[in-house]
mmCIF file of C-alpha atoms and ligand atoms in Angstrom:
data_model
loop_
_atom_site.group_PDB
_atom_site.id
_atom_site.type_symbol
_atom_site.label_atom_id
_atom_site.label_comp_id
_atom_site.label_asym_id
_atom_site.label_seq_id
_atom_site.Cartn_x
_atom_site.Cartn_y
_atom_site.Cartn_z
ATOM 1 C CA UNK A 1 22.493 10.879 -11.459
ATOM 2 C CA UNK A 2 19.585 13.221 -10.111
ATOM 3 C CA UNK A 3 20.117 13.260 -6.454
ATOM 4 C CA UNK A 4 17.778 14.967 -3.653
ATOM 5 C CA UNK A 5 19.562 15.596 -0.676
ATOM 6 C CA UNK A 6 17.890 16.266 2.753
ATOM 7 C CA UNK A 7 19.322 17.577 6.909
ATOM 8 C CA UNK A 8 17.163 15.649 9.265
ATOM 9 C CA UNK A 9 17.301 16.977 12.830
ATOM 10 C CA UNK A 10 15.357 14.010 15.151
ATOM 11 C CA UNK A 11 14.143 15.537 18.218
ATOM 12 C CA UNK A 12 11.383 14.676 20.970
ATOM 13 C CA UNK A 13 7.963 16.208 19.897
ATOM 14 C CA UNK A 14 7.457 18.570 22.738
ATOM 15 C CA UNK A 15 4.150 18.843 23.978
ATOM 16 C CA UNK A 16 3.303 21.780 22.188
ATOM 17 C CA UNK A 17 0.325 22.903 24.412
ATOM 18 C CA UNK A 18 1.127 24.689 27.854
ATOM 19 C CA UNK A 19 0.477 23.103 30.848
ATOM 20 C CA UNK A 20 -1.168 25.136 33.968
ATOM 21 C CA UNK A 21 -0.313 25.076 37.058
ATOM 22 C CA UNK A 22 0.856 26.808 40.231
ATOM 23 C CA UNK A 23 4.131 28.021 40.391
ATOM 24 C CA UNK A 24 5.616 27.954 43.961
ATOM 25 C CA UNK A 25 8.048 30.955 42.855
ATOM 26 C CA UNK A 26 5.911 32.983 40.776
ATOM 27 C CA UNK A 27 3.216 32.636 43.560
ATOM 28 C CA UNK A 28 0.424 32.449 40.922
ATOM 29 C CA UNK A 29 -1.118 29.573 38.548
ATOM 30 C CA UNK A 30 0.828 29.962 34.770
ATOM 31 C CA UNK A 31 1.465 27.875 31.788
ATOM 32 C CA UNK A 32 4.412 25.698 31.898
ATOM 33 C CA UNK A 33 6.255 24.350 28.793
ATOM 34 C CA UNK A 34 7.371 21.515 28.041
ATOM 35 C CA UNK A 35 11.596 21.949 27.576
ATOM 36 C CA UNK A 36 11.298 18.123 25.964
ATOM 37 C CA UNK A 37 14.497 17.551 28.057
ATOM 38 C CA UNK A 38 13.578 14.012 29.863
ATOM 39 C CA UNK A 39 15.574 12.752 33.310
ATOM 40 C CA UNK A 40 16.094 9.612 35.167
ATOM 41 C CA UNK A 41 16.595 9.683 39.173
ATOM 42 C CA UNK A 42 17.147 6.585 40.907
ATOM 43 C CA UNK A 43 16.688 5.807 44.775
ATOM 44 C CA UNK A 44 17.597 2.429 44.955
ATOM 45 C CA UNK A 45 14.569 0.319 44.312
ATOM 46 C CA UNK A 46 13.100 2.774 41.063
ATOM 47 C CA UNK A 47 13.949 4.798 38.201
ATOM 48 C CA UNK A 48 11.783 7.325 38.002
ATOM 49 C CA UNK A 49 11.611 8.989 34.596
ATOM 50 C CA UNK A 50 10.716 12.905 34.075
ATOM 51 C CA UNK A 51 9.505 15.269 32.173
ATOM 52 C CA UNK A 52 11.149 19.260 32.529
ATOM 53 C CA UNK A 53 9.187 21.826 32.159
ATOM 54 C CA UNK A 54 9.865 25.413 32.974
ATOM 55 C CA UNK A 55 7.244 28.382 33.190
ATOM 56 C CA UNK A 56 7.585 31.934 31.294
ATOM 57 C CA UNK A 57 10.142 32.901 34.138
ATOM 58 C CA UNK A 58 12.600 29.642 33.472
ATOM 59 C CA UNK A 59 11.047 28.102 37.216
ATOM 60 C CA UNK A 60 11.459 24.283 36.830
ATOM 61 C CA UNK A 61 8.781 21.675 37.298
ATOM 62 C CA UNK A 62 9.339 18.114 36.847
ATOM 63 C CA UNK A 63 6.388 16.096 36.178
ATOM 64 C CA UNK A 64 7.145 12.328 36.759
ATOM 65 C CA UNK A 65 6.561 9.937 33.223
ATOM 66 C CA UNK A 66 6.941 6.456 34.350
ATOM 67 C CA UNK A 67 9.145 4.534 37.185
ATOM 68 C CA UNK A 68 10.913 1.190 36.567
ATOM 69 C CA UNK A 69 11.913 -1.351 39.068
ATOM 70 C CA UNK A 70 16.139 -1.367 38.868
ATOM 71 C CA UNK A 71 16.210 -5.203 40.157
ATOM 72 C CA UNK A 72 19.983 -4.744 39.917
ATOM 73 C CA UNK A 73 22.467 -1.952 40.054
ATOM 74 C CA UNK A 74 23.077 -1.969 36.739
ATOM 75 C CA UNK A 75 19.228 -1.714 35.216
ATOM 76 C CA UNK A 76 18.937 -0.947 31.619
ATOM 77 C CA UNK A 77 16.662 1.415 31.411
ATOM 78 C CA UNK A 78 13.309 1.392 28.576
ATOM 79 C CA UNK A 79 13.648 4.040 26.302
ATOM 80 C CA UNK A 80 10.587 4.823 24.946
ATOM 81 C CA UNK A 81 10.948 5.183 20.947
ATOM 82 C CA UNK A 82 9.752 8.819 20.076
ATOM 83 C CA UNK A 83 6.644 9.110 17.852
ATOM 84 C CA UNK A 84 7.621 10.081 14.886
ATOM 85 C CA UNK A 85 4.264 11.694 13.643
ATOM 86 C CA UNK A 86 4.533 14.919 14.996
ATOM 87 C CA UNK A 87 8.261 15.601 14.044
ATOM 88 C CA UNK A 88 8.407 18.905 12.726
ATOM 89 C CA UNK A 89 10.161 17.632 8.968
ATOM 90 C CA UNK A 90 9.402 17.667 5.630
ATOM 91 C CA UNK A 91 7.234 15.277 3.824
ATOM 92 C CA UNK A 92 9.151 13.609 0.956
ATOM 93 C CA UNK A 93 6.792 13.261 -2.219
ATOM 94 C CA UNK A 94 8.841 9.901 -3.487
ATOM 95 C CA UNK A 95 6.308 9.393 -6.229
ATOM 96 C CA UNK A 96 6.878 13.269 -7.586
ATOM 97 C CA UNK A 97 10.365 12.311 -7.404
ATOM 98 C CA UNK A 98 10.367 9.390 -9.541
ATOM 99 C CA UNK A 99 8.369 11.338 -12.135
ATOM 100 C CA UNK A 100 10.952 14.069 -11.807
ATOM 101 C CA UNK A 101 13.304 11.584 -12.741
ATOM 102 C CA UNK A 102 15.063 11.524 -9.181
ATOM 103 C CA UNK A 103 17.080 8.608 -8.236
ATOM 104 C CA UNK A 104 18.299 8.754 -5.064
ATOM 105 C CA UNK A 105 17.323 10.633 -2.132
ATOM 106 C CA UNK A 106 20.157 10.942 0.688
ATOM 107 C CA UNK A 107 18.762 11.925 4.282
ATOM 108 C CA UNK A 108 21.279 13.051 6.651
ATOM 109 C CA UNK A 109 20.820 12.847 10.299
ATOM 110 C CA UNK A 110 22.244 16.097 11.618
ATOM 111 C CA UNK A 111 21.383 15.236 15.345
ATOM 112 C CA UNK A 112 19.175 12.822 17.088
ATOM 113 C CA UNK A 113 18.054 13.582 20.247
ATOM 114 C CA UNK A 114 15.193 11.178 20.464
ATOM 115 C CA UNK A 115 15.108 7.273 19.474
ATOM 116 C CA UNK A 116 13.791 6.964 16.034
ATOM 117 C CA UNK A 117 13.312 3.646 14.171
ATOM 118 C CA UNK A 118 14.244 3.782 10.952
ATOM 119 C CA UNK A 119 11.181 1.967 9.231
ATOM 120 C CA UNK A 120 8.996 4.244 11.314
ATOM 121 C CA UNK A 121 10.306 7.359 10.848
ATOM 122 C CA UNK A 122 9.962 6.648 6.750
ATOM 123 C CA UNK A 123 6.848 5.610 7.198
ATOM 124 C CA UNK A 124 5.783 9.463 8.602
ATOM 125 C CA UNK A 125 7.862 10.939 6.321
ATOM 126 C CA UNK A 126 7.486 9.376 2.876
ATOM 127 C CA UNK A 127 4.734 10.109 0.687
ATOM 128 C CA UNK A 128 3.674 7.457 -1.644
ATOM 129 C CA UNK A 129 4.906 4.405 0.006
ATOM 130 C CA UNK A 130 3.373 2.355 2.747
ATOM 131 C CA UNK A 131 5.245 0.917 5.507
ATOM 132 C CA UNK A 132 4.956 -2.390 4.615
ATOM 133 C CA UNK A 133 6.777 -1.254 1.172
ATOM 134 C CA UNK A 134 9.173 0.652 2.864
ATOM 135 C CA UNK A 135 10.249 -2.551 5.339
ATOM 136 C CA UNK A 136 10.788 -4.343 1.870
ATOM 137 C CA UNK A 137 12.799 -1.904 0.596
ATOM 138 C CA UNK A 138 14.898 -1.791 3.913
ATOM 139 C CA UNK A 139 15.154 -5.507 3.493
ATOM 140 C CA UNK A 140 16.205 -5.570 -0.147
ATOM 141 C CA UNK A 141 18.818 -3.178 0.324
ATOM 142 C CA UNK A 142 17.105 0.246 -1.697
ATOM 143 C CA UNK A 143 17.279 1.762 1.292
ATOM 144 C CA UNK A 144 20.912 1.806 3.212
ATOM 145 C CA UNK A 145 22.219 3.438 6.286
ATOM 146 C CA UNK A 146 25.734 4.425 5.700
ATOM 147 C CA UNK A 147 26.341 2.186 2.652
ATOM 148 C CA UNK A 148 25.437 -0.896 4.535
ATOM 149 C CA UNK A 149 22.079 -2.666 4.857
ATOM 150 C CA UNK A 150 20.095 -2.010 8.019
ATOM 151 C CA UNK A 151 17.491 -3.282 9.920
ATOM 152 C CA UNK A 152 13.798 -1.945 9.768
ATOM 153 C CA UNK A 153 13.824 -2.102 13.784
ATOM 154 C CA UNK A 154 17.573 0.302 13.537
ATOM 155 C CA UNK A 155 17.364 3.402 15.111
ATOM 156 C CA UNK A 156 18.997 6.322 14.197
ATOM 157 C CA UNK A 157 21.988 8.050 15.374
ATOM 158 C CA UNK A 158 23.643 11.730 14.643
ATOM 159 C CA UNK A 159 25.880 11.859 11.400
ATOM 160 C CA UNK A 160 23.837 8.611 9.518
ATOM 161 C CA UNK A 161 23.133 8.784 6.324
ATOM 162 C CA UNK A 162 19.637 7.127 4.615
ATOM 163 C CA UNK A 163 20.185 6.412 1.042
ATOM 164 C CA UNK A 164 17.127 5.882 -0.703
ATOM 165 C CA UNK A 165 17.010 4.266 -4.229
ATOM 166 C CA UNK A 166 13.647 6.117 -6.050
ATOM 167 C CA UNK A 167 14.337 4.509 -9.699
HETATM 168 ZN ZN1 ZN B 201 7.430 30.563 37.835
#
């Protein structure tokens, strides 16, 4: 059996662009990067949620996302799911694979830093098929997380492995 085999690594889309701004230790206005690391602080009433950035000489600057309300003192917190569009991976040509007479790919997660759905994260990454086809496939079982069936809506954890049936 012709099998392609792929490494995922899932990680937040840093904001690629610098931002400027003045740096209280540099003294001076300079671009700050995003490090894509994200933060929660809590005071009691809110979560706030932030973004790290750092300039050229590794001076911090957090710049605040979003707050939540913690109506108890154990709040669950909203993760945000991470756009998948952006993701620095490969495209996966599934209709040059088929041709190629490739049946199976196997995707494995190496790390996942970020929340991706599963159906999603397809949908950016395989050539060929729309999302709608790839939920059905999800749903009929040609495409597997770790032998099993899985859920469009599953997100995706270090050491998973996608199976997807091509032929
Ligand atoms: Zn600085």
């Amino acid at each position: 059996m012709l099998v392609m085999e792929h490494t995922w690594v899932l990680t937040q889309t840093p904001c690629t662009l610098p931002v400027l701004r003045y740096c209280r230790s540099c003294g001076r206005t300079v671009p700050f990067f995003d490090t894509s690391i994200r933060r929660h602080n809590a005071n009691g009433k809110n979560i706030y949620r932030f973004a790290i950035y750092k300039c050229e000489r590794d001076h911090t600057w957090n710049e605040k996302l979003a707050i939540y309300k913690s109506f108890t003192e154990h709040v669950e917190v909203p993760e945000q799911e991470t756009m998948a569009e952006n993701l620095a991976l490969p495209v996966l040509p599934v209709l040059d694979y088929k041709e190629q007479g490739v049946q199976e790919v196997r995707i494995t997660i190496e790390s996942a830093d970020a929340r991706y759905r599963l159906d999603k994260l397809l949908a950016s990454r395989l050539d060929g098929w729309s999302r709608s086809q790839i939920v059905q496939k999800i749903k009929d079982g040609r495409i597997r997380v770790n032998q099993r069936e899985a859920k469009p809506s599953a997100i995706l954890s270090a050491s998973d492995v996608i199976v997807i049936v091509i032929g």
